[in-house]
Every structure is written in C-alpha cells, then in structure tokens.
Coordinates of C-alpha atoms and ligand atoms in Angstrom, one line a residue:
X17 CA -41.3 177.5 83.5
X18 CA -43.8 175.8 86.3
X19 CA -40.5 173.9 87.1
X20 CA -38.3 176.5 87.8
X21 CA -37.7 177.0 91.5
X22 CA -35.7 180.1 93.4
X23 CA -32.5 179.5 94.3
X24 CA -33.3 179.2 98.0
X25 CA -36.1 176.6 98.9
X26 CA -37.6 174.7 101.9
X27 CA -40.6 172.4 100.5
X28 CA -41.8 172.6 103.9
X29 CA -42.5 176.2 103.7
X30 CA -44.2 175.4 100.4
X31 CA -46.3 172.6 101.2
X32 CA -47.3 173.4 105.0
X33 CA -46.7 176.7 106.0
X34 CA -48.0 178.6 103.0
X35 CA -51.3 177.4 103.7
X36 CA -51.2 178.8 107.2
X37 CA -49.8 181.9 106.1
X38 CA -52.5 182.1 103.6
X39 CA -55.5 181.5 105.7
X40 CA -55.9 178.2 105.3
X41 CA -54.6 177.0 108.6
X42 CA -58.1 175.6 110.2
X43 CA -58.7 173.3 107.1
X44 CA -58.0 169.8 108.1
X45 CA -55.0 168.2 106.9
X46 CA -54.5 164.9 109.1
X47 CA -57.0 162.3 110.4
X48 CA -56.2 159.2 111.9
X49 CA -58.3 156.3 113.4
X50 CA -59.7 156.6 117.2
X51 CA -60.5 160.3 116.2
X52 CA -57.5 162.6 115.8
X53 CA -57.7 165.3 113.8
X54 CA -55.1 167.9 112.9
X55 CA -55.7 171.2 111.0
X56 CA -52.5 172.8 108.8
X57 CA -52.0 175.1 111.6
X58 CA -52.1 172.1 114.1
X59 CA -49.4 170.5 112.3
X60 CA -47.3 173.4 111.5
X61 CA -47.3 173.8 115.4
X62 CA -46.4 169.9 116.1
X63 CA -43.6 170.0 112.9
X64 CA -41.9 173.5 114.3
X65 CA -41.6 172.0 117.9
X66 CA -40.0 169.0 116.7
X67 CA -37.5 170.9 114.6
X68 CA -36.9 172.9 117.7
X69 CA -36.1 169.6 119.6
X70 CA -34.1 168.3 116.9
X71 CA -32.0 172.1 116.7
X72 CA -31.7 172.8 120.4
X73 CA -31.9 169.7 122.2
X74 CA -30.2 166.8 120.1
X75 CA -27.8 169.2 118.3
X76 CA -29.0 168.5 114.6
X77 CA -27.3 170.8 112.5
X78 CA -28.4 171.2 108.7
X79 CA -27.7 168.3 106.6
X80 CA -27.7 165.8 109.1
X81 CA -29.5 162.7 108.5
X82 CA -32.5 162.2 110.5
X83 CA -33.9 158.2 110.5
X84 CA -37.7 157.8 111.2
X85 CA -39.3 154.9 111.9
X86 CA -43.1 154.7 112.8
X87 CA -46.2 153.2 110.9
X88 CA -48.2 155.8 109.2
X89 CA -49.5 158.1 111.9
X90 CA -49.7 161.8 112.5
X91 CA -46.7 161.9 114.4
X92 CA -44.3 160.3 111.6
X93 CA -45.8 163.4 109.5
X94 CA -45.0 165.8 111.7
X95 CA -41.5 164.4 112.1
X96 CA -41.0 164.9 108.6
X97 CA -42.0 168.3 108.5
X98 CA -39.7 168.8 111.8
X99 CA -36.9 167.4 109.7
X100 CA -37.4 169.2 106.4
X101 CA -37.8 172.6 108.2
X102 CA -34.9 172.0 110.5
X103 CA -32.6 171.5 107.2
X104 CA -32.2 167.9 107.8
X105 CA -32.5 164.8 105.8
X106 CA -35.4 162.7 106.3
X107 CA -34.5 158.9 106.2
X108 CA -37.8 157.3 106.3
X109 CA -37.8 153.7 107.4
X110 CA -40.3 150.7 106.6
X111 CA -42.0 149.5 110.2
X112 CA -41.0 145.9 109.5
X113 CA -37.4 146.3 109.0
X114 CA -34.9 144.7 111.9
X115 CA -31.8 145.5 113.1
X116 CA -29.6 144.1 110.9
X117 CA -31.5 146.3 108.0
X118 CA -31.6 149.4 110.4
X119 CA -27.9 149.0 110.9
X120 CA -27.3 148.7 106.9
X121 CA -29.2 152.0 106.8
X122 CA -27.5 153.7 109.4
X123 CA -24.0 152.8 108.4
X124 CA -25.0 153.9 104.4
X125 CA -26.7 157.1 105.5
X126 CA -24.4 158.1 108.0
X127 CA -27.3 158.6 110.0
X128 CA -26.9 160.6 113.3
X129 CA -30.7 161.3 114.5
X130 CA -33.3 159.1 115.0
X131 CA -37.0 159.7 116.1
X132 CA -38.5 156.6 116.5
X133 CA -42.5 155.5 117.6
X134 CA -42.4 154.0 120.8
X135 CA -44.0 151.1 119.3
X136 CA -41.4 150.1 117.3
X137 CA -38.4 150.8 119.7
X138 CA -37.0 147.4 120.0
X139 CA -35.5 146.7 116.6
X140 CA -33.9 150.3 116.8
X141 CA -32.5 149.8 120.3
X142 CA -30.7 146.1 119.4
X143 CA -29.0 147.8 116.5
X144 CA -28.1 150.7 118.4
X145 CA -25.0 149.2 119.8
X146 CA -23.4 148.5 116.7
X147 CA -23.9 151.9 115.3
X148 CA -21.9 154.9 117.2
X149 CA -22.7 157.1 114.3
X150 CA -26.2 157.2 115.6
X151 CA -25.9 159.9 118.3
X152 CA -29.1 161.1 119.4
X153 CA -32.7 159.0 119.7
X154 CA -36.2 160.6 120.7
X155 CA -39.2 158.3 120.8
X156 CA -43.1 159.7 120.0
X157 CA -46.1 158.4 121.0
X158 CA -44.7 158.1 124.0
X159 CA -46.5 160.0 127.4
X160 CA -43.2 159.2 129.4
X161 CA -41.0 162.0 130.7
X162 CA -38.1 161.4 128.1
X163 CA -40.4 161.1 125.3
X164 CA -40.1 163.3 122.4
X165 CA -43.8 164.9 123.2
X166 CA -42.5 166.3 127.1
X167 CA -39.7 168.0 124.7
X168 CA -42.0 169.4 122.1
X169 CA -43.7 170.8 124.9
X170 CA -40.9 173.0 126.3
X171 CA -40.4 174.6 123.2
X172 CA -43.0 177.3 121.1
X173 CA -44.8 176.1 118.1
X174 CA -43.0 179.2 116.2
X175 CA -39.9 178.6 113.8
X176 CA -38.0 180.0 111.4
X177 CA -37.3 177.5 108.9
X178 CA -33.6 176.9 108.1
X179 CA -33.3 178.6 104.8
X180 CA -32.2 175.9 102.8
X181 CA -31.1 176.0 99.1
X182 CA -33.2 174.3 96.5
X183 CA -30.2 171.9 95.4
X184 CA -29.9 170.7 98.9
X185 CA -31.0 167.1 99.9
X186 CA -33.8 166.8 102.3
X187 CA -34.4 162.7 101.8
X188 CA -32.5 159.8 101.3
X189 CA -35.0 157.3 100.1
X190 CA -34.1 153.2 99.9
X191 CA -35.3 151.6 97.5
X192 CA -37.7 148.3 98.4
X193 CA -35.3 145.6 96.8
X194 CA -37.2 143.5 94.2
X195 CA -33.7 142.7 92.5
X196 CA -32.3 142.1 96.4
X197 CA -30.1 144.6 98.4
X198 CA -31.7 147.9 98.9
X199 CA -30.1 150.8 97.2
X200 CA -30.3 154.6 98.5
X201 CA -31.0 157.6 96.4
X202 CA -31.0 161.5 97.2
X203 CA -33.9 164.1 96.5
X204 CA -33.3 167.6 97.1
X205 CA -35.9 170.4 98.1
X206 CA -36.9 171.0 94.3
X207 CA -37.5 167.7 93.8
X208 CA -40.0 167.2 96.2
X209 CA -41.7 170.5 94.8
X210 CA -41.1 169.1 91.2
X211 CA -42.9 166.0 91.7
X212 CA -45.8 168.1 93.4
X213 CA -45.8 169.7 90.0
X214 CA -46.2 166.8 87.9
X215 CA -48.2 163.8 88.3
X216 CA -50.7 165.5 91.0
X217 CA -51.1 168.5 88.9
X218 CA -51.1 166.9 85.3
X219 CA -53.2 163.5 86.1
X220 CA -54.9 163.7 89.8
X221 CA -55.7 167.0 89.6
X222 CA -56.9 167.1 93.3
X223 CA -59.6 169.5 94.8
X224 CA -59.0 171.1 98.5
X225 CA -61.9 169.2 99.8
X226 CA -60.5 165.8 98.5
X227 CA -60.0 163.1 101.3
X228 CA -57.1 161.3 100.3
X229 CA -56.2 157.3 101.8
X230 CA -54.2 154.2 101.1
X231 CA -51.7 151.7 102.0
X232 CA -48.3 153.0 101.1
X233 CA -45.9 153.5 104.0
X234 CA -44.2 157.2 104.0
X235 CA -41.1 155.5 104.0
X236 CA -41.8 154.5 100.3
X237 CA -42.0 157.3 98.0
X238 CA -45.2 156.3 96.7
X239 CA -46.7 156.8 100.0
X240 CA -44.7 159.9 101.2
X241 CA -46.4 161.6 97.7
X242 CA -49.5 160.2 97.3
X243 CA -50.2 160.2 101.1
X244 CA -49.0 163.4 102.4
X245 CA -47.2 165.6 99.9
X246 CA -50.0 165.5 97.2
X247 CA -53.0 166.5 99.3
X248 CA -51.1 169.3 100.6
X249 CA -50.5 170.8 97.5
X250 CA -53.9 171.9 97.2
X251 CA -54.7 172.1 101.3
X252 CA -56.8 168.7 100.9
X253 CA -56.5 166.2 103.7
X254 CA -55.0 162.7 104.2
X255 CA -56.0 159.8 106.2
X256 CA -53.0 157.8 108.0
X257 CA -53.8 154.5 109.0
X258 CA -51.4 152.6 110.9
X259 CA -52.7 149.0 109.3
X260 CA -53.9 149.5 105.8
X261 CA -54.5 146.0 104.7
X262 CA -58.0 145.7 102.4
X263 CA -60.3 145.2 105.5
X264 CA -58.8 148.7 107.2
X265 CA -58.9 150.9 103.8
X266 CA -62.5 149.9 103.1
X267 CA -63.7 150.8 106.4
X268 CA -61.3 153.8 106.2
X269 CA -62.9 155.1 102.9
X270 CA -66.5 154.6 104.2
X271 CA -65.5 156.1 107.8
X272 CA -63.5 158.9 106.6
X273 CA -65.5 159.6 103.6
X274 CA -62.3 159.2 101.1
X275 CA -62.5 160.5 97.7
X276 CA -58.7 159.3 96.5
X277 CA -57.3 155.7 96.9
X278 CA -53.4 155.3 96.4
X279 CA -52.8 151.3 96.7
X280 CA -51.0 148.6 94.7
X281 CA -52.7 146.3 92.4
X282 CA -52.9 143.1 94.5
X283 CA -54.9 145.3 97.1
X284 CA -57.3 146.4 94.2
X285 CA -58.0 142.8 93.0
X286 CA -58.8 142.0 97.2
X287 CA -60.8 145.2 97.4
X288 CA -62.8 144.3 94.3
X289 CA -64.4 141.4 95.9
X290 CA -66.3 143.8 98.1
X291 CA -66.0 147.0 95.5
X292 CA -69.7 147.2 95.7
X293 CA -69.9 148.7 99.0
X294 CA -67.8 151.4 97.6
X295 CA -70.4 152.8 95.4
X296 CA -72.1 154.5 98.3
X297 CA -68.8 156.4 99.3
X298 CA -67.8 159.6 97.8
X299 CA -64.6 157.6 96.3
X300 CA -63.8 158.9 93.2
X301 CA -60.2 158.5 92.4
X302 CA -57.9 155.3 92.7
X303 CA -54.3 155.1 91.7
X304 CA -52.4 151.9 91.0
X305 CA -48.6 151.8 91.5
X306 CA -45.5 149.7 92.4
X307 CA -46.2 146.8 89.8
X308 CA -48.0 146.2 86.7
X309 CA -51.7 146.7 86.5
X310 CA -53.5 143.4 85.0
X311 CA -56.1 144.6 82.3
X312 CA -58.2 142.3 84.1
X313 CA -58.0 144.1 87.7
X314 CA -58.7 147.4 86.1
X315 CA -61.6 146.0 84.1
X316 CA -62.9 144.1 87.2
X317 CA -62.4 147.5 89.5
X318 CA -64.3 149.5 86.5
X319 CA -67.4 147.0 86.9
X320 CA -67.7 146.6 90.5
X321 CA -66.9 150.4 91.5
X322 CA -67.7 152.0 88.4
X323 CA -64.1 154.0 88.6
X324 CA -61.7 153.9 86.1
X325 CA -58.2 153.2 87.9
X326 CA -55.3 155.6 87.5
X327 CA -52.3 153.7 86.8
X328 CA -48.7 155.3 87.1
X329 CA -45.2 153.7 87.0
X330 CA -43.0 155.6 89.2
X331 CA -39.6 154.5 91.3
X332 CA -37.6 155.7 94.2
X333 CA -35.1 157.2 91.9
X334 CA -37.5 159.2 90.2
X335 CA -39.1 160.3 93.6
X336 CA -42.5 159.1 92.3
X337 CA -44.5 158.8 89.0
X338 CA -43.9 159.8 85.9
X339 CA -45.9 157.7 83.3
X340 CA -49.4 157.9 83.9
X341 CA -52.9 158.8 82.3
X342 CA -56.0 160.4 83.8
X343 CA -59.1 158.5 83.7
X344 CA -60.5 160.0 80.4
X345 CA -57.0 158.7 78.3
X346 CA -56.4 155.4 80.2
X347 CA -56.1 152.7 77.8
X348 CA -56.0 149.0 79.3
X349 CA -52.9 147.3 79.0
X350 CA -51.2 150.7 79.1
X351 CA -49.4 152.4 81.6
X352 CA -50.2 155.8 79.9
X353 CA -48.0 158.5 78.3
X354 CA -45.1 160.6 80.0
X355 CA -46.2 163.0 82.3
X356 CA -45.5 166.7 81.1
X357 CA -41.8 167.5 82.5
X358 CA -40.6 164.0 81.4
X359 CA -39.7 162.2 78.5
X360 CA -39.7 158.9 77.8
X361 CA -38.6 156.6 75.4
X362 CA -37.5 153.0 74.6
X363 CA -34.1 151.9 73.8
X364 CA -32.6 148.9 72.3
X365 CA -28.9 147.6 73.3
X366 CA -27.1 150.0 71.6
X367 CA -28.9 152.9 73.1
X368 CA -31.1 153.7 70.2
X369 CA -34.3 154.6 70.4
X370 CA -37.0 151.6 69.3
X371 CA -39.5 152.1 66.3
X372 CA -43.2 152.3 68.3
X373 CA -43.9 148.9 68.9
X374 CA -40.7 147.6 69.5
X375 CA -39.7 146.5 72.9
X376 CA -36.9 147.6 74.6
X377 CA -35.6 149.5 77.7
X378 CA -37.6 152.3 79.1
X379 CA -35.6 155.2 79.2
X380 CA -36.6 158.6 81.4
X381 CA -35.5 162.1 81.8
X382 CA -37.2 165.1 83.7
X383 CA -37.1 167.5 86.4
X384 CA -36.4 164.5 89.1
X385 CA -33.8 162.0 88.6
X386 CA -31.7 159.4 90.2
X387 CA -28.8 160.0 92.8
X388 CA -27.2 157.0 94.3
X389 CA -25.5 157.3 97.4
X390 CA -23.2 155.0 95.9
X391 CA -21.7 156.2 92.7
X392 CA -20.7 152.8 91.3
X393 CA -24.2 152.3 90.7
X394 CA -25.5 155.6 89.3
X395 CA -23.3 154.8 86.3
X396 CA -25.8 151.7 85.9
X397 CA -29.2 153.4 85.9
X398 CA -28.1 157.0 84.7
X399 CA -26.7 157.0 80.9
X400 CA -26.1 160.0 78.6
X401 CA -28.4 162.1 81.0
X402 CA -31.4 159.2 80.7
X403 CA -32.4 157.0 83.4
X404 CA -32.6 153.3 82.9
X405 CA -35.4 151.9 85.4
X406 CA -34.9 148.2 84.5
X407 CA -38.4 148.0 83.0
X408 CA -38.8 146.6 79.8
X409 CA -41.5 148.7 78.0
X410 CA -43.0 149.4 74.0
X411 CA -44.3 152.6 73.0
X412 CA -47.3 152.6 70.7
X413 CA -47.6 154.8 67.9
X414 CA -49.9 157.7 69.9
X415 CA -46.8 158.1 72.7
X416 CA -48.7 155.4 75.2
X417 CA -46.2 153.0 77.1
X418 CA -46.9 149.3 77.5
X419 CA -45.6 147.5 80.1
X420 CA -43.6 143.9 79.5
X421 CA -41.8 143.0 82.4
X422 CA -38.4 144.2 84.8
X423 CA -35.4 143.4 82.7
X424 CA -34.4 140.9 84.5
X425 CA -38.0 139.2 84.4
X426 CA -37.8 138.7 80.5
X427 CA -37.7 134.8 79.8
X428 CA -36.0 133.6 77.2
X429 CA -37.6 130.2 76.1
X430 CA -36.6 128.4 72.7
X431 CA -35.8 131.8 71.2
X432 CA -39.0 133.3 72.4
X433 CA -39.0 136.4 74.6
X434 CA -41.8 136.0 77.1
X435 CA -42.8 138.5 79.9
X436 CA -43.2 137.0 83.1
X437 CA -46.3 139.3 84.2
X438 CA -48.2 138.3 80.8
X439 CA -48.1 134.8 82.1
X440 CA -49.1 135.5 85.5
X441 CA -52.2 137.6 84.0
X442 CA -53.5 134.9 82.2
X443 CA -53.2 132.7 84.8
X444 CA -54.8 135.2 87.0
X445 CA -58.0 135.5 84.9
X446 CA -58.4 131.8 85.8
X447 CA -61.2 131.6 88.8
X448 CA -58.8 129.1 91.1
X449 CA -55.8 131.2 90.9
X450 CA -55.5 133.5 94.2
X451 CA -52.2 135.1 93.1
X452 CA -49.2 133.8 90.8
X453 CA -45.7 134.5 89.9
X454 CA -43.8 133.5 86.9
X455 CA -40.0 133.0 86.4
X456 CA -37.8 131.2 84.1
X457 CA -35.9 128.4 85.1
X458 CA -32.5 126.7 83.3
X459 CA -33.1 124.0 80.7
X460 CA -31.2 122.1 78.8
X461 CA -33.0 122.3 75.5
X462 CA -34.7 125.4 75.5
X463 CA -32.2 127.5 77.6
X464 CA -35.2 128.7 79.7
X465 CA -38.4 127.1 80.5
X466 CA -41.6 129.0 81.9
X467 CA -42.3 128.0 85.6
X468 CA -45.7 129.4 87.6
X469 CA -45.9 129.5 91.4
X470 CA -49.7 129.6 91.9
X471 CA -51.5 130.2 95.2
X472 CA -54.8 128.9 94.8
X473 CA -58.0 130.6 96.1
X474 CA -59.2 128.8 99.3
X475 CA -61.5 125.5 98.5
X476 CA -59.4 125.1 95.1
X477 CA -57.2 121.4 95.5
X478 CA -53.9 121.7 94.6
X479 CA -53.7 118.9 92.0
X480 CA -52.1 117.3 88.6
X481 CA -55.4 118.1 87.2
X482 CA -55.4 121.6 88.7
X483 CA -51.9 122.1 86.9
X484 CA -53.2 120.9 83.6
X485 CA -56.2 123.2 83.7
X486 CA -54.1 126.2 84.3
X487 CA -51.6 125.5 81.4
X488 CA -55.1 124.6 78.9
X489 CA -56.0 127.8 80.5
X490 CA -53.0 130.1 79.2
X491 CA -52.7 128.0 75.8
X492 CA -55.9 129.8 75.4
X493 CA -55.7 132.9 76.2
X494 CA -52.2 133.8 74.9
X495 CA -49.9 132.4 72.6
X496 CA -49.4 128.7 73.4
X497 CA -45.6 129.0 73.6
X498 CA -46.0 131.2 76.9
X499 CA -47.7 128.6 78.7
X500 CA -45.9 127.5 82.0
X501 CA -44.2 124.1 81.5
X502 CA -43.7 123.6 84.8
X503 CA -46.8 124.7 87.8
X504 CA -45.7 124.7 91.5
X505 CA -48.4 125.5 94.1
X506 CA -47.4 127.5 97.1
X507 CA -49.0 128.4 100.4
X508 CA -48.0 132.1 99.7
X509 CA -45.7 134.5 97.3
X510 CA -41.9 136.2 98.6
X511 CA -42.9 139.9 98.8
X512 CA -40.9 143.3 99.4
X513 CA -42.8 145.2 102.5
X514 CA -44.0 147.3 99.8
X515 CA -45.9 144.2 98.0
X516 CA -44.1 143.7 95.2
X517 CA -43.1 140.2 93.8
X518 CA -39.6 138.9 94.7
X519 CA -39.2 136.5 91.9
X520 CA -35.5 136.9 92.1
X521 CA -36.1 134.5 95.3
X522 CA -37.9 131.6 93.5
X523 CA -35.3 132.0 90.8
X524 CA -32.9 131.6 93.3
X525 CA -34.5 128.4 95.2
X526 CA -34.2 127.1 91.2
Ligands
3UK14 C1 -42.1 148.9 89.0 C2 -44.2 149.5 88.3 C3 -45.3 148.6 86.1 C4 -41.0 149.0 87.8 C5 -42.7 153.8 93.2 C6 -44.5 155.1 92.3 O1 -42.9 151.3 92.8 C7 -42.0 152.5 93.1 O2 -40.6 152.6 92.7 P1 -39.9 151.2 93.5 O3 -38.4 151.8 93.8 O4 -39.9 149.9 92.3 C8 -39.7 150.9 91.0 C9 -40.4 149.8 89.9 O5 -41.2 149.3 89.8 N1 -43.5 149.6 89.0 C10 -44.0 150.9 89.6 N2 -45.2 151.2 89.0 C11 -45.6 150.7 88.2 N3 -44.3 148.7 86.9 N4 -46.4 149.2 86.4 C12 -46.6 150.2 87.1 N5 -47.3 151.2 87.4 O6 -40.5 147.8 87.8 C13 -39.8 150.7 88.2 O7 -38.9 150.5 87.7 O8 -40.5 150.3 94.8 C14 -44.2 153.6 92.3 C15 -44.5 156.1 93.1 C16 -43.2 155.9 93.5 C17 -42.9 154.8 93.9 N6 -41.4 154.8 94.2

C-alpha cells in the first residue's frame, strides 16, 4: 500500500514543499563549504524562482528536457527542484564531461534547455553550435546581469508546481558506461517517491537530525538519492561538496558533524587509513555502492571506525539500491537481501530460477525499473518483466545475494569459472597492493587466462619477484587455479567518472 501513489503527483511537492507547509521550513536542508546554509524554506524559494525563470523567461513547457551541469553544490540542487516543479525533465550531467559527450546527451535526450554552473560553461559552449535543439541556456553561480541569479531576483518566491501525473517522466539518467557507450533511462515522479520508500525507509531509517555527506555527483542517481532525496524524506540535511575525494570527505565529516556517509568501496579503502579520526565524530552510518565491497574493506572499516558498512547494489536503470542489508543483518561477502518492495532471483541461461548456491544472472522486479530511451536496448535489459542488471550472483538458502562479477567479467579458463572481483579481492589483501583489476585474456591452450593489472602502494618496487609474491599470495588465499598467470604493473587504472573500474578498456588493449 505504501507504494501506491495518487494519479497526480509532483515529487518536488512531496520532498520539498510538504516540509514547509507542515512547519518544518526553518530546518536546515543544505550546507556547503564556505559557510552557506539553506533552510527548506530557502531552498523552496530558490527553486520557485528558478521554475519561473524556466517557464516565463526561457519558454519551458511541461515535458521539456533541461540539462543540468555543475559540481555538487546548493544551486545545482535548487535547479533540480526548479526543473521538477516546472514539470520539466532533469538531465543532470557529470561535471567532467567534454563537449563531445554533452553533444551526444543533448542529441539523444532532445534537450531544449540548460542550466549550467558558470565554472563549467566552457565545454557546453563548445558543444552548442552543434546542437541546435538546445535553445535556451542560463548560467548560475554567476553574479553578472545575464546570470540565472539576476533573472531569479526578478521573480517571486512563490510558484504553484505544475500538476504532473505520477507517470510523467521527470528524470533522464545516463548510465556510467562501465561497458562502453552510456545509455539513457527514464524515471517518473512516482519512481522517485518509490525509491524514497525503499532503501531509506527500510534500511537506512534516517532521523530528522541526520547530516548526510558523500562523494557521488548528483548526476549519478547514487548521489541524487543519497545526497539529496533521501535526507529530504525525513526533513534531515545534506552537505554538498564540490570536491569530494577522501581528504575533503574527512574534513567535511568533521566540520559539519556528518552522521551518514555515501561513497564507493575504493573511497572507504583510502579513508580507512585515517579512519580512527572518525571515531571522535558523530558519523554513524556508512553506505557503500557502485562496485562490489570486498569483505576485507568491510572488516577494515569496522575495525578502525567501529561502524558496520551498509552495502547495497543499485543501478541507474532501477534508479537506486534494491538489494541491501542494514548493520544488524549484514553478512560479510553478501550484498544483502531484496529490499521490501523488490523481488530478486538468480536465473540460468534459459531463464529458469537457479537453486540456492548456484551462480547465475541477477533478475530484479519492483516499483522502479528500466525504461531506456532506446527501444532496441530495452529488450536486452527487461525480459518477462524482470530487470537483468548484467551481474552474476548466487543466492544462499537465507535469501542473501552474494556478488560474483559483472557477467562480462566472468573469466572462463580451462573450463573453470573465475570471477574477476574475487581475484582482485585476494590481491588487495596483499599489503603492497594499492589497487588492481583482473581480466581474462585470450589464450590458445586455456581459452582465457587470468591477468592482473596492479597499482602498487608508494615505496613498493615493480619487479618479477613482486609479481611472483602476488601470485603466491593469491594461490594461498583462494583456489589456486584462480591465480593470475600474468601480472602487469600500472601507475593507475581506467575508471569511469563514477569511480568504477573499466575492465573493458584493459581488455581492449589486449
Ligand atoms: C554494479 C555493484 C556490486 C553492478 C548505483 C547505487 O552503481 C550504480 O549504478 P550504475 O548504473 O551501475 C550499476 C552496476 O554497478 N554495482 C553497483 N552497486 C554494487 N556491484 N556490489 C554493489 N554494492 O554491476 C550494477 O549492475 O552506474 C548504485 C545507487 C544508484 C546507482 N545508480
């Protein structure tokens, strides 16, 4: 029943205006470095002005697509709500994208309007001559007479949200491209509310006094949910950092008294080195998603901070996390169970459900799901009403899902199935290893062999002896046939802007 929504629904009304109407307007919603603090009433005022600029000055009509481009900051959040209030579709883009990638998104999404941070104006300006569909652009965090702020000052802080249907689209989200070309997915107003009724309500259970902080960009749905929508479900607050590497996260947690952290496994691994400093802070909940969480990282985080990590698998196609476990129910090595509202199963090649303990393809069904802009791709992701995320998993007898690999990252060597992340985890437990990536490379005799790309910690020497030591270490920690027969040292590894390893790029170089 909690996932039934009225026919008319605007998620900005529910997540933002509701708090002001119910007397919570004076509560803080956003803080940012430099001392900026906005209450719910102030965010509403800003978003209402932006909605009017969009509709009255920029000619936006319901259903138009608005490109948003900024590092995480308060104006980006205000613009997101402004677009939603005006009945538009928010197309948030990763800050590091170049003109060519912006052009592809604008073309694919038929984006007509853009609100862009003045600091990131350049690449959009370069793309503009090639995208005539984009007819109106305004820049924010811009004090000039043509800036968005000057236009906002000419409007009132009052706006009646456009009366959207629960099934009207409000987000185009682009996937991070772990397997290459980014794909665009659509989400409706009710999907936003459904996501807020799942992971936050059943797993995180935030309190109004919680302070959220983290690294994922709001352009990545992991960040949009974790750093904007979820705190707003209970009138809590968020800290938006324009730079959110481990040092900034650490400083931010201390400065703002953050209680709830959202970041990726690699970031937890780096932060753990200074994790004891976090014991003196109010930090109490830490969410990891985006990539598999190695059991060693979970154990290390618990040891240095005393906090049990909350792992969760989410996907752009499903908007947010659908399998997870809270601190009390977490199991090392397992992502968790299907969050109430979702169903998940593991299926074999013919689509039949696998018995517990057997590796197969993850299939998910629930209140959110994949809607690609591109129909041809849709049939590949959604089969018989189940979303196929492209992950290999097994489910144990208690309904816990144990991650194996992306299905494209399962290596078949001499008839053995070997999951890249398992070999990576074994390697990362070696003290000389900072980062690594494991792929299968073609081999005449074995079909494929396991190859490891390794980034060593500072001060460690790249040598044949080191390679041998790493191979021996893997043979001793997991089944020996999984050890990397080839080891190559690298100064760094290719990652997406959401921080995910791009194993396909390494495969391409082979
Ligand atoms: C992988 C994980 C193991 C998995 C995302 C939380 O990552 C997100 O979305 P993307 O579309 O990628 C989806 C794919 O990433 N993955 C994510 N989380 C985990 N693998 N353990 C995990 N905990 O391959 C999945 O299919 O970029 C994550 C919330 C919103 C998101 N969009």
